[in-house]
């Protein structure tokens, strides 16, 4: 089963002093989902924001809120994020002893359930919960900070997870260091939902954000058709006036 490519800008890279405006800007710029990275300073070495911030920005857009919980323990907070406006709630396989229970709890709250894997976590971890999933999120950096470089070692894992999913209606999302330069490889491996932070929130506003989202989307779409990659790269160079990024 081949799903359309979705681009989910991570608001972790937004200007927090203007967060509502930034969410509205990426909505207008063509974002498909809004990716919300929640960090607790315990499971990952950083603190970002919580359910109250998600509740505050929820009225700004009708786009799907893709909430990635990098917190442990996670179960006590699922209801708060569901009530705040999350549409998809993703928990880490490494964040608790009872992943199956966590996924059941998310679905019981009426939300779509996702699981995320850190770079060192094998795909076999999710073998017995696939039928409880709406999304698998492969981390292509070690979680905790934005602006990190993409780990090429994860491409083979993406491909293996794609094979595991088979015909199930499960989205395969990738988060970490995604740019227009590696989006084709990620999509070719099987991903259909791309999270990008710094690569989207580069520039001065709506027009730049729209161009950034469009470039990532184009690269991912042609990544699914290998013989188009060279011609797409040529078009991008022309549109940049011969510059590359």
PDB file of C-alpha atoms in Angstrom:
ATOM      1  CA  UNK A   1       0.000   0.000   0.000  1.00  0.00           C
ATOM      2  CA  UNK A   2       1.449   3.368  -1.071  1.00  0.00           C
ATOM      3  CA  UNK A   3       0.306   6.466   0.821  1.00  0.00           C
ATOM      4  CA  UNK A   4       0.649  10.051  -0.295  1.00  0.00           C
ATOM      5  CA  UNK A   5       3.670  11.924   1.017  1.00  0.00           C
ATOM      6  CA  UNK A   6       2.872  14.081   4.046  1.00  0.00           C
ATOM      7  CA  UNK A   7       5.125  16.849   5.387  1.00  0.00           C
ATOM      8  CA  UNK A   8       4.907  17.486   9.138  1.00  0.00           C
ATOM      9  CA  UNK A   9       6.925  20.552  10.203  1.00  0.00           C
ATOM     10  CA  UNK A  10       8.210  20.297  13.753  1.00  0.00           C
ATOM     11  CA  UNK A  11       7.337  23.376  15.774  1.00  0.00           C
ATOM     12  CA  UNK A  12      10.397  22.704  17.928  1.00  0.00           C
ATOM     13  CA  UNK A  13      12.259  24.776  15.315  1.00  0.00           C
ATOM     14  CA  UNK A  14       9.717  27.622  15.331  1.00  0.00           C
ATOM     15  CA  UNK A  15      10.124  31.008  16.988  1.00  0.00           C
ATOM     16  CA  UNK A  16       8.497  30.327  20.362  1.00  0.00           C
ATOM     17  CA  UNK A  17       7.926  34.039  20.934  1.00  0.00           C
ATOM     18  CA  UNK A  18       5.486  33.904  17.986  1.00  0.00           C
ATOM     19  CA  UNK A  19       4.389  30.287  18.175  1.00  0.00           C
ATOM     20  CA  UNK A  20       0.766  30.827  17.180  1.00  0.00           C
ATOM     21  CA  UNK A  21       1.828  32.921  14.182  1.00  0.00           C
ATOM     22  CA  UNK A  22       4.390  30.307  13.186  1.00  0.00           C
ATOM     23  CA  UNK A  23       1.786  27.531  13.262  1.00  0.00           C
ATOM     24  CA  UNK A  24      -0.541  29.638  11.114  1.00  0.00           C
ATOM     25  CA  UNK A  25       2.343  30.317   8.722  1.00  0.00           C
ATOM     26  CA  UNK A  26       3.226  26.655   8.138  1.00  0.00           C
ATOM     27  CA  UNK A  27      -0.459  25.840   7.767  1.00  0.00           C
ATOM     28  CA  UNK A  28      -0.737  28.418   4.984  1.00  0.00           C
ATOM     29  CA  UNK A  29       2.585  27.237   3.533  1.00  0.00           C
ATOM     30  CA  UNK A  30       1.285  23.744   2.832  1.00  0.00           C
ATOM     31  CA  UNK A  31       2.073  21.671   5.926  1.00  0.00           C
ATOM     32  CA  UNK A  32      -0.012  18.499   6.055  1.00  0.00           C
ATOM     33  CA  UNK A  33       0.435  17.822   9.772  1.00  0.00           C
ATOM     34  CA  UNK A  34       1.808  19.866  12.674  1.00  0.00           C
ATOM     35  CA  UNK A  35       4.455  17.871  14.547  1.00  0.00           C
ATOM     36  CA  UNK A  36       4.709  18.629  18.271  1.00  0.00           C
ATOM     37  CA  UNK A  37       7.860  17.340  19.987  1.00  0.00           C
ATOM     38  CA  UNK A  38       7.262  17.029  23.726  1.00  0.00           C
ATOM     39  CA  UNK A  39      10.423  16.533  25.808  1.00  0.00           C
ATOM     40  CA  UNK A  40      10.634  16.053  29.557  1.00  0.00           C
ATOM     41  CA  UNK A  41      14.315  16.501  30.437  1.00  0.00           C
ATOM     42  CA  UNK A  42      14.291  12.946  31.781  1.00  0.00           C
ATOM     43  CA  UNK A  43      13.705  10.506  28.919  1.00  0.00           C
ATOM     44  CA  UNK A  44      15.614  12.934  26.667  1.00  0.00           C
ATOM     45  CA  UNK A  45      18.147  15.612  27.673  1.00  0.00           C
ATOM     46  CA  UNK A  46      15.963  18.633  26.947  1.00  0.00           C
ATOM     47  CA  UNK A  47      12.659  20.230  27.974  1.00  0.00           C
ATOM     48  CA  UNK A  48      10.317  21.652  25.336  1.00  0.00           C
ATOM     49  CA  UNK A  49       6.626  22.201  26.168  1.00  0.00           C
ATOM     50  CA  UNK A  50       3.608  20.390  27.509  1.00  0.00           C
ATOM     51  CA  UNK A  51      -0.107  19.903  27.005  1.00  0.00           C
ATOM     52  CA  UNK A  52      -1.013  23.493  27.875  1.00  0.00           C
ATOM     53  CA  UNK A  53       1.005  24.846  24.963  1.00  0.00           C
ATOM     54  CA  UNK A  54      -0.646  22.398  22.575  1.00  0.00           C
ATOM     55  CA  UNK A  55      -4.052  23.440  23.907  1.00  0.00           C
ATOM     56  CA  UNK A  56      -3.156  27.109  23.376  1.00  0.00           C
ATOM     57  CA  UNK A  57      -2.199  26.675  19.711  1.00  0.00           C
ATOM     58  CA  UNK A  58      -4.917  24.149  18.842  1.00  0.00           C
ATOM     59  CA  UNK A  59      -7.414  26.852  17.693  1.00  0.00           C
ATOM     60  CA  UNK A  60      -4.881  28.280  15.212  1.00  0.00           C
ATOM     61  CA  UNK A  61      -5.201  25.434  12.687  1.00  0.00           C
ATOM     62  CA  UNK A  62      -7.420  22.520  11.726  1.00  0.00           C
ATOM     63  CA  UNK A  63      -4.428  20.455  10.569  1.00  0.00           C
ATOM     64  CA  UNK A  64      -3.635  17.168  12.289  1.00  0.00           C
ATOM     65  CA  UNK A  65      -1.633  17.588  15.493  1.00  0.00           C
ATOM     66  CA  UNK A  66       1.014  14.863  15.431  1.00  0.00           C
ATOM     67  CA  UNK A  67       2.180  14.733  19.056  1.00  0.00           C
ATOM     68  CA  UNK A  68       5.448  12.913  19.717  1.00  0.00           C
ATOM     69  CA  UNK A  69       5.872  12.225  23.430  1.00  0.00           C
ATOM     70  CA  UNK A  70       9.516  11.891  24.417  1.00  0.00           C
ATOM     71  CA  UNK A  71       8.619  11.452  28.060  1.00  0.00           C
ATOM     72  CA  UNK A  72       8.760   8.696  30.682  1.00  0.00           C
ATOM     73  CA  UNK A  73       6.605   7.589  32.295  1.00  0.00           C
ATOM     74  CA  UNK A  74       4.113   8.346  29.549  1.00  0.00           C
ATOM     75  CA  UNK A  75       0.829   6.669  30.496  1.00  0.00           C
ATOM     76  CA  UNK A  76      -0.171   9.191  33.207  1.00  0.00           C
ATOM     77  CA  UNK A  77      -0.088  12.027  30.654  1.00  0.00           C
ATOM     78  CA  UNK A  78      -1.907  10.497  27.686  1.00  0.00           C
ATOM     79  CA  UNK A  79      -5.314  11.858  28.666  1.00  0.00           C
ATOM     80  CA  UNK A  80      -3.973  15.404  29.094  1.00  0.00           C
ATOM     81  CA  UNK A  81      -2.517  15.447  25.592  1.00  0.00           C
ATOM     82  CA  UNK A  82      -5.662  13.909  24.130  1.00  0.00           C
ATOM     83  CA  UNK A  83      -7.784  16.628  25.758  1.00  0.00           C
ATOM     84  CA  UNK A  84      -5.326  19.320  24.612  1.00  0.00           C
ATOM     85  CA  UNK A  85      -6.071  18.519  20.980  1.00  0.00           C
ATOM     86  CA  UNK A  86      -3.663  15.820  19.830  1.00  0.00           C
ATOM     87  CA  UNK A  87      -4.918  13.773  16.872  1.00  0.00           C
ATOM     88  CA  UNK A  88      -2.029  11.293  16.744  1.00  0.00           C
ATOM     89  CA  UNK A  89      -0.175  10.409  19.951  1.00  0.00           C
ATOM     90  CA  UNK A  90       3.174   8.676  19.558  1.00  0.00           C
ATOM     91  CA  UNK A  91       5.002   7.085  22.470  1.00  0.00           C
ATOM     92  CA  UNK A  92       8.490   5.620  22.583  1.00  0.00           C
ATOM     93  CA  UNK A  93       8.916   1.870  22.730  1.00  0.00           C
ATOM     94  CA  UNK A  94      11.783   2.501  25.160  1.00  0.00           C
ATOM     95  CA  UNK A  95       9.766   4.715  27.543  1.00  0.00           C
ATOM     96  CA  UNK A  96       7.812   2.056  29.423  1.00  0.00           C
ATOM     97  CA  UNK A  97       7.536  -1.622  30.211  1.00  0.00           C
ATOM     98  CA  UNK A  98       4.048  -2.097  28.741  1.00  0.00           C
ATOM     99  CA  UNK A  99       3.918  -0.727  25.204  1.00  0.00           C
ATOM    100  CA  UNK A 100       0.802  -2.712  24.296  1.00  0.00           C
ATOM    101  CA  UNK A 101      -1.051  -1.187  27.240  1.00  0.00           C
ATOM    102  CA  UNK A 102      -0.001   2.344  26.272  1.00  0.00           C
ATOM    103  CA  UNK A 103      -1.240   1.880  22.710  1.00  0.00           C
ATOM    104  CA  UNK A 104      -4.550   0.505  23.950  1.00  0.00           C
ATOM    105  CA  UNK A 105      -4.913   3.550  26.209  1.00  0.00           C
ATOM    106  CA  UNK A 106      -4.329   5.968  23.319  1.00  0.00           C
ATOM    107  CA  UNK A 107      -6.960   4.300  21.176  1.00  0.00           C
ATOM    108  CA  UNK A 108      -9.383   4.217  24.110  1.00  0.00           C
ATOM    109  CA  UNK A 109      -9.059   8.007  24.219  1.00  0.00           C
ATOM    110  CA  UNK A 110     -10.223   8.144  20.609  1.00  0.00           C
ATOM    111  CA  UNK A 111      -6.826   9.048  19.166  1.00  0.00           C
ATOM    112  CA  UNK A 112      -4.567   7.428  16.601  1.00  0.00           C
ATOM    113  CA  UNK A 113      -1.675   5.521  18.154  1.00  0.00           C
ATOM    114  CA  UNK A 114       1.958   5.696  17.151  1.00  0.00           C
ATOM    115  CA  UNK A 115       5.211   4.186  18.382  1.00  0.00           C
ATOM    116  CA  UNK A 116       8.671   5.669  17.983  1.00  0.00           C
ATOM    117  CA  UNK A 117      12.025   3.892  17.870  1.00  0.00           C
ATOM    118  CA  UNK A 118      15.372   5.439  18.822  1.00  0.00           C
ATOM    119  CA  UNK A 119      18.278   4.755  16.437  1.00  0.00           C
ATOM    120  CA  UNK A 120      19.656   1.876  18.529  1.00  0.00           C
ATOM    121  CA  UNK A 121      16.278   0.147  18.964  1.00  0.00           C
ATOM    122  CA  UNK A 122      15.622  -2.743  16.561  1.00  0.00           C
ATOM    123  CA  UNK A 123      12.402  -2.967  14.585  1.00  0.00           C
ATOM    124  CA  UNK A 124      11.651  -6.351  16.177  1.00  0.00           C
ATOM    125  CA  UNK A 125      10.507  -4.397  19.263  1.00  0.00           C
ATOM    126  CA  UNK A 126       7.207  -3.557  17.567  1.00  0.00           C
ATOM    127  CA  UNK A 127       6.522  -6.909  15.905  1.00  0.00           C
ATOM    128  CA  UNK A 128       3.757  -7.894  18.309  1.00  0.00           C
ATOM    129  CA  UNK A 129       1.969  -4.515  18.440  1.00  0.00           C
ATOM    130  CA  UNK A 130       1.697  -3.768  14.710  1.00  0.00           C
ATOM    131  CA  UNK A 131      -2.046  -4.335  14.677  1.00  0.00           C
ATOM    132  CA  UNK A 132      -2.510  -1.678  17.368  1.00  0.00           C
ATOM    133  CA  UNK A 133      -0.650   0.971  15.383  1.00  0.00           C
ATOM    134  CA  UNK A 134      -1.655   3.806  13.084  1.00  0.00           C
ATOM    135  CA  UNK A 135       1.907   5.128  12.775  1.00  0.00           C
ATOM    136  CA  UNK A 136       5.522   4.061  13.228  1.00  0.00           C
ATOM    137  CA  UNK A 137       8.042   6.858  13.784  1.00  0.00           C
ATOM    138  CA  UNK A 138      11.691   6.093  13.046  1.00  0.00           C
ATOM    139  CA  UNK A 139      14.110   8.477  14.724  1.00  0.00           C
ATOM    140  CA  UNK A 140      16.988   9.307  12.395  1.00  0.00           C
ATOM    141  CA  UNK A 141      18.793  11.252  15.113  1.00  0.00           C
ATOM    142  CA  UNK A 142      19.087  10.565  18.823  1.00  0.00           C
ATOM    143  CA  UNK A 143      16.069  12.319  20.346  1.00  0.00           C
ATOM    144  CA  UNK A 144      16.436  15.374  22.532  1.00  0.00           C
ATOM    145  CA  UNK A 145      17.660  18.197  20.320  1.00  0.00           C
ATOM    146  CA  UNK A 146      16.726  19.795  17.018  1.00  0.00           C
ATOM    147  CA  UNK A 147      19.217  20.574  14.264  1.00  0.00           C
ATOM    148  CA  UNK A 148      21.106  17.255  14.336  1.00  0.00           C
ATOM    149  CA  UNK A 149      22.518  15.469  11.285  1.00  0.00           C
ATOM    150  CA  UNK A 150      20.640  12.582   9.674  1.00  0.00           C
ATOM    151  CA  UNK A 151      21.874   9.071  10.512  1.00  0.00           C
ATOM    152  CA  UNK A 152      22.212   7.102   7.259  1.00  0.00           C
ATOM    153  CA  UNK A 153      22.278   3.865   9.274  1.00  0.00           C
ATOM    154  CA  UNK A 154      18.512   4.180   9.746  1.00  0.00           C
ATOM    155  CA  UNK A 155      17.623   3.837   6.056  1.00  0.00           C
ATOM    156  CA  UNK A 156      17.871   0.039   6.211  1.00  0.00           C
ATOM    157  CA  UNK A 157      15.654   0.026   9.317  1.00  0.00           C
ATOM    158  CA  UNK A 158      13.034   2.117   7.511  1.00  0.00           C
ATOM    159  CA  UNK A 159      13.001  -0.398   4.666  1.00  0.00           C
ATOM    160  CA  UNK A 160      12.657  -3.339   7.058  1.00  0.00           C
ATOM    161  CA  UNK A 161       9.778  -1.683   8.889  1.00  0.00           C
ATOM    162  CA  UNK A 162       8.069  -0.936   5.593  1.00  0.00           C
ATOM    163  CA  UNK A 163       8.234  -4.659   4.810  1.00  0.00           C
ATOM    164  CA  UNK A 164       6.846  -5.494   8.268  1.00  0.00           C
ATOM    165  CA  UNK A 165       3.905  -3.139   7.770  1.00  0.00           C
ATOM    166  CA  UNK A 166       2.949  -4.767   4.496  1.00  0.00           C
ATOM    167  CA  UNK A 167      -0.636  -3.894   3.560  1.00  0.00           C
ATOM    168  CA  UNK A 168      -1.597  -2.569   6.983  1.00  0.00           C
ATOM    169  CA  UNK A 169      -2.892   1.046   6.981  1.00  0.00           C
ATOM    170  CA  UNK A 170       0.048   2.274   9.067  1.00  0.00           C
ATOM    171  CA  UNK A 171       1.935   5.459   8.255  1.00  0.00           C
ATOM    172  CA  UNK A 172       5.735   5.267   8.325  1.00  0.00           C
ATOM    173  CA  UNK A 173       7.130   8.528   9.633  1.00  0.00           C
ATOM    174  CA  UNK A 174      10.744   9.675   9.868  1.00  0.00           C
ATOM    175  CA  UNK A 175      12.047  12.401  12.165  1.00  0.00           C
ATOM    176  CA  UNK A 176      15.551  13.805  12.488  1.00  0.00           C
ATOM    177  CA  UNK A 177      17.775  15.785  10.153  1.00  0.00           C
ATOM    178  CA  UNK A 178      15.320  15.631   7.243  1.00  0.00           C
ATOM    179  CA  UNK A 179      16.157  18.013   4.396  1.00  0.00           C
ATOM    180  CA  UNK A 180      15.512  18.281   0.667  1.00  0.00           C
ATOM    181  CA  UNK A 181      18.868  16.532   0.195  1.00  0.00           C
ATOM    182  CA  UNK A 182      17.938  13.279   1.959  1.00  0.00           C
ATOM    183  CA  UNK A 183      14.153  13.217   1.524  1.00  0.00           C
ATOM    184  CA  UNK A 184      14.433  11.151  -1.658  1.00  0.00           C
ATOM    185  CA  UNK A 185      16.448   8.420   0.067  1.00  0.00           C
ATOM    186  CA  UNK A 186      14.027   8.351   2.991  1.00  0.00           C
ATOM    187  CA  UNK A 187      10.999   8.012   0.702  1.00  0.00           C
ATOM    188  CA  UNK A 188      12.750   5.414  -1.434  1.00  0.00           C
ATOM    189  CA  UNK A 189      13.275   3.345   1.724  1.00  0.00           C
ATOM    190  CA  UNK A 190       9.525   3.408   2.371  1.00  0.00           C
ATOM    191  CA  UNK A 191       8.688   6.448   4.494  1.00  0.00           C
ATOM    192  CA  UNK A 192       5.528   8.386   3.636  1.00  0.00           C
ATOM    193  CA  UNK A 193       5.474  11.030   6.400  1.00  0.00           C
ATOM    194  CA  UNK A 194       8.448  13.348   6.855  1.00  0.00           C
ATOM    195  CA  UNK A 195       9.076  15.517   9.896  1.00  0.00           C
ATOM    196  CA  UNK A 196      11.303  18.524   9.278  1.00  0.00           C
ATOM    197  CA  UNK A 197      12.181  21.337  11.638  1.00  0.00           C
ATOM    198  CA  UNK A 198      15.139  23.512  10.701  1.00  0.00           C
ATOM    199  CA  UNK A 199      14.701  22.701   7.012  1.00  0.00           C
ATOM    200  CA  UNK A 200      11.172  24.183   7.064  1.00  0.00           C
ATOM    201  CA  UNK A 201      11.617  27.109   9.453  1.00  0.00           C
ATOM    202  CA  UNK A 202      14.408  28.603   7.372  1.00  0.00           C
ATOM    203  CA  UNK A 203      13.787  32.059   5.935  1.00  0.00           C
ATOM    204  CA  UNK A 204      11.599  34.990   6.832  1.00  0.00           C
ATOM    205  CA  UNK A 205       8.031  33.778   6.676  1.00  0.00           C
ATOM    206  CA  UNK A 206       5.233  32.247   4.673  1.00  0.00           C
ATOM    207  CA  UNK A 207       6.813  32.350   1.216  1.00  0.00           C
ATOM    208  CA  UNK A 208      10.098  30.832   2.376  1.00  0.00           C
ATOM    209  CA  UNK A 209       8.314  28.189   4.443  1.00  0.00           C
ATOM    210  CA  UNK A 210       6.156  27.278   1.444  1.00  0.00           C
ATOM    211  CA  UNK A 211       9.230  26.917  -0.771  1.00  0.00           C
ATOM    212  CA  UNK A 212      10.969  24.778   1.830  1.00  0.00           C
ATOM    213  CA  UNK A 213       7.986  22.455   2.261  1.00  0.00           C
ATOM    214  CA  UNK A 214       7.520  22.175  -1.504  1.00  0.00           C
ATOM    215  CA  UNK A 215      11.193  21.292  -2.033  1.00  0.00           C
ATOM    216  CA  UNK A 216      11.108  18.532   0.591  1.00  0.00           C
ATOM    217  CA  UNK A 217       7.851  17.168  -0.818  1.00  0.00           C
ATOM    218  CA  UNK A 218       9.181  17.156  -4.397  1.00  0.00           C
ATOM    219  CA  UNK A 219      12.361  15.355  -3.358  1.00  0.00           C
ATOM    220  CA  UNK A 220      10.371  12.736  -1.448  1.00  0.00           C
ATOM    221  CA  UNK A 221       7.911  12.171  -4.285  1.00  0.00           C
ATOM    222  CA  UNK A 222      10.597  11.635  -6.885  1.00  0.00           C
ATOM    223  CA  UNK A 223      12.493   9.436  -4.450  1.00  0.00           C
ATOM    224  CA  UNK A 224       9.768   6.886  -5.041  1.00  0.00           C
ATOM    225  CA  UNK A 225      10.631   6.888  -8.767  1.00  0.00           C
ATOM    226  CA  UNK A 226      14.451   6.582  -8.952  1.00  0.00           C
ATOM    227  CA  UNK A 227      14.820   7.553 -12.614  1.00  0.00           C
ATOM    228  CA  UNK A 228      13.236  10.944 -11.835  1.00  0.00           C
ATOM    229  CA  UNK A 229      15.788  11.880  -9.180  1.00  0.00           C
ATOM    230  CA  UNK A 230      18.373  13.321 -11.576  1.00  0.00           C
ATOM    231  CA  UNK A 231      15.893  15.489 -13.482  1.00  0.00           C
ATOM    232  CA  UNK A 232      14.392  16.722 -10.203  1.00  0.00           C
ATOM    233  CA  UNK A 233      17.831  17.682  -8.898  1.00  0.00           C
ATOM    234  CA  UNK A 234      18.433  19.633 -12.092  1.00  0.00           C
ATOM    235  CA  UNK A 235      15.127  21.517 -11.692  1.00  0.00           C
ATOM    236  CA  UNK A 236      15.966  22.401  -8.108  1.00  0.00           C
ATOM    237  CA  UNK A 237      19.380  23.751  -9.123  1.00  0.00           C
ATOM    238  CA  UNK A 238      17.776  25.888 -11.808  1.00  0.00           C
ATOM    239  CA  UNK A 239      15.163  27.222  -9.388  1.00  0.00           C
ATOM    240  CA  UNK A 240      17.991  28.144  -6.985  1.00  0.00           C
ATOM    241  CA  UNK A 241      19.885  30.006  -9.706  1.00  0.00           C
ATOM    242  CA  UNK A 242      22.561  27.322  -9.751  1.00  0.00           C
ATOM    243  CA  UNK A 243      22.995  27.219  -5.989  1.00  0.00           C
ATOM    244  CA  UNK A 244      22.728  24.039  -3.943  1.00  0.00           C
ATOM    245  CA  UNK A 245      21.832  23.636  -0.274  1.00  0.00           C
TER     246      UNK A 245
END
